[in-house]
Tab-separated table of C-alpha atoms in Angstrom:
chain	number	residue	atom	x	y	z
A	383	MET	CA	95.422	111.387	93.543
A	384	GLU	CA	94.521	114.405	91.451
A	385	ILE	CA	95.305	115.420	87.908
A	386	MET	CA	96.982	118.795	87.459
A	387	GLN	CA	98.986	120.727	84.893
A	388	VAL	CA	102.450	122.166	85.465
A	389	MET	CA	102.562	125.955	85.131
A	390	GLY	CA	106.125	126.695	86.185
A	391	THR	CA	108.732	126.645	88.918
A	392	LEU	CA	108.505	128.445	92.256
A	393	VAL	CA	111.526	130.443	93.303
A	394	CYS	CA	111.802	130.643	97.040
A	395	SER	CA	115.242	131.570	98.371
A	396	PHE	CA	114.264	131.673	102.026
A	397	ARG	CA	112.650	128.468	103.220
A	398	VAL	CA	112.730	125.979	106.097
A	399	ALA	CA	115.210	123.120	106.176
A	400	GLY	CA	113.938	119.792	104.849
A	401	LEU	CA	113.140	120.918	101.300
A	402	ASP	CA	116.671	121.611	100.078
A	403	HIS	CA	117.520	120.360	96.606
A	404	MET	CA	113.895	119.536	95.815
A	405	HIS	CA	112.238	121.423	92.970
A	406	LEU	CA	108.969	123.166	93.705
A	407	ARG	CA	106.484	123.361	90.813
A	408	ILE	CA	103.425	125.544	90.516
A	409	LEU	CA	100.484	123.394	89.436
A	410	ARG	CA	96.933	124.243	88.415
A	411	ASN	CA	94.084	121.882	89.221
A	412	ALA	CA	90.825	121.360	87.318
A	413	LYS	CA	89.202	124.364	89.010
A	414	GLY	CA	92.090	126.682	88.151
A	415	LYS	CA	93.470	126.769	91.697
A	416	LYS	CA	97.246	127.132	91.937
A	417	LEU	CA	99.139	124.779	94.231
A	418	VAL	CA	102.801	124.084	94.973
A	419	ALA	CA	104.211	120.554	94.732
A	420	VAL	CA	107.545	118.853	95.230
A	421	ASP	CA	108.712	117.314	91.946
A	422	PRO	CA	110.872	114.148	92.075
A	423	VAL	CA	110.179	113.213	88.422
A	424	GLY	CA	111.329	116.287	86.513
A	425	ALA	CA	108.025	117.468	85.007
A	426	ARG	CA	108.025	120.372	82.564
A	427	GLU	CA	105.720	123.299	82.006
A	428	GLY	CA	102.566	122.119	80.256
A	429	ASN	CA	102.870	118.482	81.405
A	430	TRP	CA	99.805	116.804	82.863
A	431	VAL	CA	100.722	115.023	86.072
A	432	PHE	CA	99.029	113.229	88.932
A	433	THR	CA	99.765	114.262	92.486
A	434	ALA	CA	99.654	112.525	95.861
A	435	SER	CA	98.631	114.611	98.860
A	436	GLY	CA	98.784	114.320	102.632
A	437	SER	CA	101.137	111.819	104.234
A	438	ALA	CA	101.358	109.913	100.917
A	439	ALA	CA	103.167	112.927	99.481
A	440	ARG	CA	106.130	112.192	101.717
A	441	HIS	CA	106.257	108.535	100.663
A	442	ALA	CA	106.551	109.732	97.066
A	443	CYS	CA	109.931	111.334	97.754
A	444	PRO	CA	113.295	109.556	97.836
A	445	ASP	CA	113.697	110.816	101.424
A	446	ASN	CA	110.343	110.314	103.171
A	447	LYS	CA	111.067	112.997	105.761
A	448	VAL	CA	110.898	115.699	103.135
A	449	LEU	CA	108.470	118.388	104.217
A	450	THR	CA	105.709	118.177	101.637
A	451	ASP	CA	101.946	117.755	101.496
A	452	LEU	CA	101.788	117.517	97.688
A	453	THR	CA	104.143	115.586	95.419
A	454	ILE	CA	104.084	114.815	91.714
A	455	GLY	CA	103.753	111.030	91.320
A	456	GLY	CA	103.997	110.664	87.552
A	457	ILE	CA	103.578	112.262	84.148
A	458	ILE	CA	100.439	111.217	82.277
A	459	ASP	CA	101.012	109.897	78.750
A	460	HIS	CA	97.856	111.372	77.225
A	461	TRP	CA	95.249	113.554	78.849
A	462	ASN	CA	92.307	115.421	77.495
A	463	PRO	CA	90.975	117.616	80.318
A	464	ASP	CA	87.538	117.818	78.720
A	465	GLY	CA	87.408	114.237	77.459
B	1460	MET	CA	101.470	123.326	99.473
B	1461	GLU	CA	99.422	126.461	99.050
B	1462	ILE	CA	100.321	130.062	98.390
B	1463	MET	CA	99.002	132.614	100.880
B	1464	GLN	CA	99.633	136.169	102.005
B	1465	VAL	CA	100.478	137.208	105.571
B	1466	MET	CA	97.891	139.561	107.090
B	1467	GLY	CA	99.153	139.864	110.655
B	1468	THR	CA	99.882	138.152	113.946
B	1469	LEU	CA	97.330	136.351	116.131
B	1470	VAL	CA	97.348	137.205	119.821
B	1471	CYS	CA	96.147	134.315	121.887
B	1472	SER	CA	97.105	134.439	125.574
B	1473	PHE	CA	95.253	131.313	126.599
B	1474	ARG	CA	96.243	128.282	124.582
B	1475	VAL	CA	97.160	124.635	124.958
B	1476	ALA	CA	100.713	123.562	125.701
B	1477	GLY	CA	102.803	122.565	122.689
B	1478	LEU	CA	102.656	125.887	120.854
B	1479	ASP	CA	104.678	128.004	123.289
B	1480	HIS	CA	107.212	130.357	121.771
B	1481	MET	CA	105.918	129.783	118.231
B	1482	HIS	CA	104.483	132.784	116.407
B	1483	LEU	CA	100.999	132.428	114.961
B	1484	ARG	CA	100.303	134.359	111.736
B	1485	ILE	CA	96.975	135.124	110.162
B	1486	LEU	CA	97.114	134.231	106.474
B	1487	ARG	CA	94.710	134.776	103.604
B	1488	ASN	CA	94.435	132.239	100.790
B	1489	ALA	CA	93.468	132.805	97.168
B	1490	LYS	CA	89.756	132.694	97.990
B	1491	GLY	CA	90.080	135.259	100.789
B	1492	LYS	CA	89.698	132.718	103.578
B	1493	LYS	CA	91.615	133.512	106.759
B	1494	LEU	CA	93.743	130.789	108.315
B	1495	VAL	CA	96.209	130.583	111.201
B	1496	ALA	CA	99.706	129.158	110.677
B	1497	VAL	CA	102.785	128.545	112.775
B	1498	ASP	CA	105.681	130.638	111.453
B	1499	PRO	CA	109.243	129.275	111.856
B	1500	VAL	CA	110.681	131.594	109.160
B	1501	GLY	CA	109.768	135.062	110.413
B	1502	ALA	CA	107.401	136.217	107.671
B	1503	ARG	CA	106.087	139.789	107.714
B	1504	GLU	CA	102.752	141.341	106.904
B	1505	GLY	CA	102.284	141.458	103.158
B	1506	ASN	CA	104.751	138.638	102.405
B	1507	TRP	CA	103.654	135.897	100.027
B	1508	VAL	CA	104.463	132.504	101.521
B	1509	PHE	CA	103.821	128.842	100.828
B	1510	THR	CA	102.353	126.648	103.539
B	1511	ALA	CA	102.464	122.941	104.328
B	1512	SER	CA	99.335	121.403	105.866
B	1513	GLY	CA	98.420	118.205	107.657
B	1514	SER	CA	101.145	116.056	109.182
B	1515	ALA	CA	103.730	117.775	106.961
B	1516	ALA	CA	103.085	120.952	108.946
B	1517	ARG	CA	104.702	119.369	111.981
B	1518	HIS	CA	107.781	118.271	110.017
B	1519	ALA	CA	108.251	121.917	109.042
B	1520	CYS	CA	108.901	122.932	112.659
B	1521	PRO	CA	112.192	122.612	114.541
B	1522	ASP	CA	110.338	120.470	117.106
B	1523	ASN	CA	108.122	118.065	115.139
B	1524	LYS	CA	105.757	117.546	118.055
B	1525	VAL	CA	104.526	121.118	117.803
B	1526	LEU	CA	100.770	121.165	117.587
B	1527	THR	CA	100.106	122.566	114.133
B	1528	ASP	CA	98.180	121.656	110.988
B	1529	LEU	CA	99.500	124.603	108.944
B	1530	THR	CA	103.070	125.902	108.861
B	1531	ILE	CA	104.792	128.492	106.721
B	1532	GLY	CA	107.478	126.718	104.684
B	1533	GLY	CA	109.126	129.645	102.910
B	1534	ILE	CA	108.822	133.198	101.647
B	1535	ILE	CA	108.301	133.487	97.893
B	1536	ASP	CA	110.757	135.783	96.084
B	1537	HIS	CA	108.275	137.157	93.547
B	1538	TRP	CA	104.594	136.450	93.240
B	1539	ASN	CA	101.896	137.940	91.101
B	1540	PRO	CA	98.571	136.526	92.355
B	1541	ASP	CA	96.882	137.223	89.025
B	1542	GLY	CA	99.815	136.313	86.796
C	729	MET	CA	94.499	126.220	112.012
C	730	GLU	CA	91.104	127.816	111.554
C	731	ILE	CA	89.226	130.495	113.453
C	732	MET	CA	85.772	129.546	114.699
C	733	GLN	CA	83.185	130.676	117.232
C	734	VAL	CA	81.776	128.498	120.017
C	735	MET	CA	78.009	127.977	119.730
C	736	GLY	CA	77.384	125.491	122.552
C	737	THR	CA	78.010	122.056	123.927
C	738	LEU	CA	77.088	118.759	122.266
C	739	VAL	CA	75.264	116.221	124.405
C	740	CYS	CA	76.002	112.718	123.244
C	741	SER	CA	75.275	109.977	125.796
C	742	PHE	CA	76.134	107.073	123.551
C	743	ARG	CA	79.572	107.292	122.074
C	744	VAL	CA	82.682	105.232	121.407
C	745	ALA	CA	85.356	104.788	124.059
C	746	GLY	CA	88.311	107.174	123.824
C	747	LEU	CA	86.388	110.422	124.226
C	748	ASP	CA	85.244	110.001	127.827
C	749	HIS	CA	85.565	113.036	130.057
C	750	MET	CA	86.354	115.341	127.105
C	751	HIS	CA	83.897	118.140	126.394
C	752	LEU	CA	82.535	118.388	122.876
C	753	ARG	CA	81.753	121.902	121.614
C	754	ILE	CA	79.711	122.891	118.613
C	755	LEU	CA	81.642	125.449	116.583
C	756	ARG	CA	80.736	127.572	113.595
C	757	ASN	CA	83.333	128.432	110.959
C	758	ALA	CA	83.517	131.508	108.733
C	759	LYS	CA	81.078	129.992	106.219
C	760	GLY	CA	78.497	129.161	108.897
C	761	LYS	CA	79.229	125.434	108.858
C	762	LYS	CA	78.753	123.670	112.193
C	763	LEU	CA	81.524	121.382	113.414
C	764	VAL	CA	82.214	119.431	116.599
C	765	ALA	CA	85.529	119.832	118.446
C	766	VAL	CA	87.152	118.454	121.573
C	767	ASP	CA	87.790	121.271	124.049
C	768	PRO	CA	90.793	120.963	126.410
C	769	VAL	CA	90.849	124.714	127.210
C	770	GLY	CA	87.357	125.359	128.587
C	771	ALA	CA	85.985	127.728	125.928
C	772	ARG	CA	82.567	129.321	126.446
C	773	GLU	CA	79.702	130.117	124.146
C	774	GLY	CA	80.548	133.135	122.042
C	775	ASN	CA	84.334	132.770	122.397
C	776	TRP	CA	86.442	132.983	119.262
C	777	VAL	CA	88.914	130.116	119.173
C	778	PHE	CA	91.430	128.574	116.803
C	779	THR	CA	91.267	124.884	116.029
C	780	ALA	CA	93.784	122.263	114.927
C	781	SER	CA	92.537	119.533	112.601
C	782	GLY	CA	93.743	116.148	111.394
C	783	SER	CA	96.443	114.315	113.326
C	784	ALA	CA	97.458	117.603	114.983
C	785	ALA	CA	94.111	117.556	116.776
C	786	ARG	CA	95.254	114.569	118.790
C	787	HIS	CA	98.544	116.238	119.777
C	788	ALA	CA	96.488	119.107	121.211
C	789	CYS	CA	94.964	116.837	123.853
C	790	PRO	CA	96.555	115.826	127.168
C	791	ASP	CA	96.184	112.193	126.070
C	792	ASN	CA	97.242	112.038	122.404
C	793	LYS	CA	95.246	108.872	121.746
C	794	VAL	CA	91.982	110.741	122.190
C	795	LEU	CA	89.756	110.144	119.191
C	796	THR	CA	89.471	113.575	117.618
C	797	ASP	CA	89.997	115.230	114.263
C	798	LEU	CA	89.297	118.757	115.536
C	799	THR	CA	90.520	120.288	118.802
C	800	ILE	CA	90.354	123.792	120.198
C	801	GLY	CA	93.927	125.063	120.544
C	802	GLY	CA	93.351	128.423	122.215
C	803	ILE	CA	90.996	131.305	122.868
C	804	ILE	CA	91.692	134.411	120.790
C	805	ASP	CA	92.075	137.635	122.802
C	806	HIS	CA	90.418	139.917	120.259
C	807	TRP	CA	88.814	139.028	116.979
C	808	ASN	CA	86.803	140.999	114.507
C	809	PRO	CA	85.445	138.520	111.940
C	810	ASP	CA	85.012	141.260	109.355
C	811	GLY	CA	88.174	143.197	110.188
D	934	MET	CA	84.699	106.899	102.424
D	935	GLU	CA	83.181	108.299	99.254
D	936	ILE	CA	81.137	106.766	96.483
D	937	MET	CA	82.517	107.172	92.965
D	938	GLN	CA	82.151	105.651	89.517
D	939	VAL	CA	84.986	104.150	87.482
D	940	MET	CA	85.595	105.971	84.190
D	941	GLY	CA	88.694	104.201	82.912
D	942	THR	CA	92.342	103.432	83.442
D	943	LEU	CA	95.160	105.968	83.637
D	944	VAL	CA	98.216	105.292	81.526
D	945	CYS	CA	101.295	106.772	83.080
D	946	SER	CA	104.600	105.345	81.833
D	947	PHE	CA	106.824	107.627	83.809
D	948	ARG	CA	106.109	107.568	87.508
D	949	VAL	CA	107.828	107.405	90.887
D	950	ALA	CA	108.785	104.085	92.472
D	951	GLY	CA	106.296	102.638	94.939
D	952	LEU	CA	103.323	102.351	92.591
D	953	ASP	CA	104.646	99.642	90.287
D	954	HIS	CA	102.223	96.886	89.380
D	955	MET	CA	99.256	98.750	90.858
D	956	HIS	CA	96.484	99.763	88.483
D	957	LEU	CA	95.449	103.409	88.491
D	958	ARG	CA	91.765	104.120	87.762
D	959	ILE	CA	90.162	107.393	86.828
D	960	LEU	CA	87.111	107.934	89.023
D	961	ARG	CA	84.361	110.541	89.002
D	962	ASN	CA	82.767	111.683	92.240
D	963	ALA	CA	79.234	112.982	92.806
D	964	LYS	CA	80.204	116.489	91.692
D	965	GLY	CA	81.764	115.250	88.460
D	966	LYS	CA	85.340	115.805	89.626
D	967	LYS	CA	87.877	113.345	88.206
D	968	LEU	CA	90.282	111.666	90.621
D	969	VAL	CA	92.911	108.945	90.346
D	970	ALA	CA	92.834	105.914	92.653
D	971	VAL	CA	94.861	102.773	93.200
D	972	ASP	CA	92.720	99.706	92.506
D	973	PRO	CA	93.451	96.495	94.464
D	974	VAL	CA	90.022	94.959	93.703
D	975	GLY	CA	89.870	94.955	89.916
D	976	ALA	CA	87.007	97.386	89.293
D	977	ARG	CA	85.726	97.899	85.753
D	978	GLU	CA	84.520	100.912	83.840
D	979	GLY	CA	81.036	101.829	84.988
D	980	ASN	CA	81.335	100.154	88.411
D	981	TRP	CA	80.251	102.101	91.468
D	982	VAL	CA	82.911	101.827	94.158
D	983	PHE	CA	83.718	103.307	97.544
D	984	THR	CA	87.108	104.830	98.161
D	985	ALA	CA	89.258	105.396	101.236
D	986	SER	CA	91.395	108.534	101.291
D	987	GLY	CA	94.307	109.864	103.303
D	988	SER	CA	96.453	107.487	105.322
D	989	ALA	CA	93.629	104.894	105.224
D	990	ALA	CA	94.250	104.592	101.494
D	991	ARG	CA	97.605	102.981	102.198
D	992	HIS	CA	96.103	100.470	104.642
D	993	ALA	CA	93.744	99.375	101.859
D	994	CYS	CA	96.656	98.061	99.793
D	995	PRO	CA	98.376	94.712	100.185
D	996	ASP	CA	101.635	96.601	100.738
D	997	ASN	CA	100.846	99.508	103.071
D	998	LYS	CA	103.849	101.535	101.886
D	999	VAL	CA	102.293	101.988	98.472
D	1000	LEU	CA	102.216	105.655	97.567
D	1001	THR	CA	98.536	106.468	97.415
D	1002	ASP	CA	96.077	108.919	98.924
D	1003	LEU	CA	93.000	107.305	97.339
D	1004	THR	CA	92.273	103.598	97.073
D	1005	ILE	CA	89.221	101.648	95.941
D	1006	GLY	CA	87.919	99.677	98.955
D	1007	GLY	CA	85.092	97.715	97.358
D	1008	ILE	CA	82.559	97.442	94.564
D	1009	ILE	CA	79.004	98.392	95.545
D	1010	ASP	CA	76.362	95.781	94.738
D	1011	HIS	CA	73.596	98.202	93.815
D	1012	TRP	CA	73.737	101.967	93.670
D	1013	ASN	CA	71.322	104.549	92.460
D	1014	PRO	CA	73.163	107.890	92.444
D	1015	ASP	CA	69.911	109.829	92.642
D	1016	GLY	CA	68.097	107.488	95.032
E	1340	MET	CA	84.116	116.059	113.843
E	1341	GLU	CA	81.062	116.578	111.676
E	1342	ILE	CA	77.381	116.087	112.265
E	1343	MET	CA	75.586	113.805	109.795
E	1344	GLN	CA	72.389	111.807	109.491
E	1345	VAL	CA	72.216	108.056	108.812
E	1346	MET	CA	70.428	107.213	105.565
E	1347	GLY	CA	70.941	103.453	105.395
E	1348	THR	CA	73.390	100.597	105.077
E	1349	LEU	CA	75.779	99.995	102.188
E	1350	VAL	CA	75.834	96.499	100.722
E	1351	CYS	CA	79.210	95.708	99.274
E	1352	SER	CA	79.932	92.005	98.775
E	1353	PHE	CA	83.283	92.431	97.113
E	1354	ARG	CA	85.676	94.482	99.168
E	1355	VAL	CA	89.284	94.589	100.357
E	1356	ALA	CA	90.370	92.769	103.517
E	1357	GLY	CA	90.466	94.862	106.670
E	1358	LEU	CA	86.812	95.883	106.745
E	1359	ASP	CA	85.271	92.467	107.426
E	1360	HIS	CA	82.521	92.365	110.018
E	1361	MET	CA	82.267	96.167	110.206
E	1362	HIS	CA	78.987	97.741	109.145
E	1363	LEU	CA	79.130	100.444	106.512
E	1364	ARG	CA	76.509	103.206	106.778
E	1365	ILE	CA	75.521	105.748	104.191
E	1366	LEU	CA	75.475	109.196	105.783
E	1367	ARG	CA	74.359	112.594	104.550
E	1368	ASN	CA	76.136	115.742	105.672
E	1369	ALA	CA	74.728	119.258	106.045
E	1370	LYS	CA	75.201	119.970	102.330
E	1371	GLY	CA	73.358	116.786	101.274
E	1372	LYS	CA	76.550	114.979	100.227
E	1373	LYS	CA	76.473	111.206	100.721
E	1374	LEU	CA	79.411	109.565	102.471
E	1375	VAL	CA	80.209	106.065	103.702
E	1376	ALA	CA	81.305	105.470	107.313
E	1377	VAL	CA	82.275	102.530	109.478
E	1378	ASP	CA	79.790	102.156	112.340
E	1379	PRO	CA	81.056	100.704	115.660
E	1380	VAL	CA	78.083	102.070	117.666
E	1381	GLY	CA	75.081	100.565	115.903
E	1382	ALA	CA	73.385	103.710	114.561
E	1383	ARG	CA	70.001	103.417	112.854
E	1384	GLU	CA	68.459	105.127	109.873
E	1385	GLY	CA	67.430	108.646	110.803
E	1386	ASN	CA	69.888	108.964	113.731
E	1387	TRP	CA	72.003	112.082	113.938
E	1388	VAL	CA	75.617	111.148	114.590
E	1389	PHE	CA	79.004	112.781	114.758
E	1390	THR	CA	81.859	111.391	112.699
E	1391	ALA	CA	85.632	111.414	113.016
E	1392	SER	CA	87.624	111.581	109.785
E	1393	GLY	CA	91.206	111.002	108.728
E	1394	SER	CA	93.555	109.009	110.940
E	1395	ALA	CA	91.227	109.636	113.921
E	1396	ALA	CA	88.668	107.440	112.171
E	1397	ARG	CA	90.883	104.430	112.752
E	1398	HIS	CA	91.321	105.206	116.456
E	1399	ALA	CA	87.522	105.151	116.777
E	1400	CYS	CA	87.403	101.454	115.903
E	1401	PRO	CA	88.025	98.559	118.287
E	1402	ASP	CA	90.809	97.425	115.936
E	1403	ASN	CA	92.738	100.540	114.948
E	1404	LYS	CA	94.070	98.966	111.751
E	1405	VAL	CA	90.610	98.895	110.256
E	1406	LEU	CA	90.660	100.535	106.843
E	1407	THR	CA	88.503	103.606	107.298
E	1408	ASP	CA	88.698	107.358	106.815
E	1409	LEU	CA	85.299	108.083	108.379
E	1410	THR	CA	83.862	106.489	111.512
E	1411	ILE	CA	80.747	107.194	113.545
E	1412	GLY	CA	81.852	108.356	117.004
E	1413	GLY	CA	78.510	108.690	118.762
E	1414	ILE	CA	74.778	109.209	118.466
E	1415	ILE	CA	73.600	112.724	119.324
E	1416	ASP	CA	70.826	112.889	121.943
E	1417	HIS	CA	68.991	115.835	120.399
E	1418	TRP	CA	69.738	117.695	117.216
E	1419	ASN	CA	67.917	120.349	115.312
E	1420	PRO	CA	69.730	120.805	111.986
E	1421	ASP	CA	68.321	124.296	111.573
E	1422	GLY	CA	68.570	125.353	115.209
């Protein structure tokens, strides 16, 4: 799993079926790359989270047929990115 | 999922079975790398989209046996690549 | 899927079961990295092809239990790597 | 599999179901990147371990439905990172 | 699949179940990165091999539930890394 920070929410009116009702967050990884993740935990902007990728990302959702390759798995209590 | 921009359509007359009737788009990611994705949503050149990769890419297609490792999942309403 | 160019054929007399009778091609990606792919379409040296990776690579073969993580999916009609 | 060193334990009170009772370790790979892994072997800070990623990470756990994309597979007896 | 060179054998007394009796080799890829692979073919130090990653790595083993994300698929007859 990787550690990323939540930057905001992605608005995407026109999308494929299988993602309805799931929030999409914009995350930034340690290198500054922006990624999009499904969020089943309700993370907020600025939160540090860990993410599961690949097929594990689907197991992290209530419905494991949700179309995702990156899902937020939890919010980290304390994180110092340089520590 | 990753955020990419549509550059055009890939013409490929000779290909394996299992991709028939699906459009193939050429996308460019944040680093400028060109990738090929199956497009079930009808994205147009210049659109910013998010893509699902790996096994999730197949779940994003109407027929989940389609041979793909990258599928467009939705068109982003507003995106500022530098914002 | 990624776009690569065929460089040649890999000769490998001693290999695991599950790849017999499949041709192995040496490909070069946009960064110059050399990779090995199963070729069900009969690509030739110099051809530009697109490849499916991961579990999708197996779906691209006639027998989807073939041991592969990279398979040529089609030959591109026209490709200008710098275009 | 990759070789990484254990840096510590990740504290994460609020997380999705499917990871309960599994320890999460912070690992550092050869490039210095920090990753989070499930630890079924009881590795300690400073240990050199090898990790399985992707769907193999789930097979490395007692319960193979555990939500993980990176799992510690074993502790290496002797390792010289520069050797 | 990728082309790598065998550097040696990894000794790992304490590891998870599901890898017993399989040899673990240390490999080096084209960039000099060291990786660990399961070896069902009996490769020796200095051999050039090709490897299957991801879920394909499990199909390359006699028992396809073996916990691996990288498996040696064959020994290359002739290879010139700079050729």
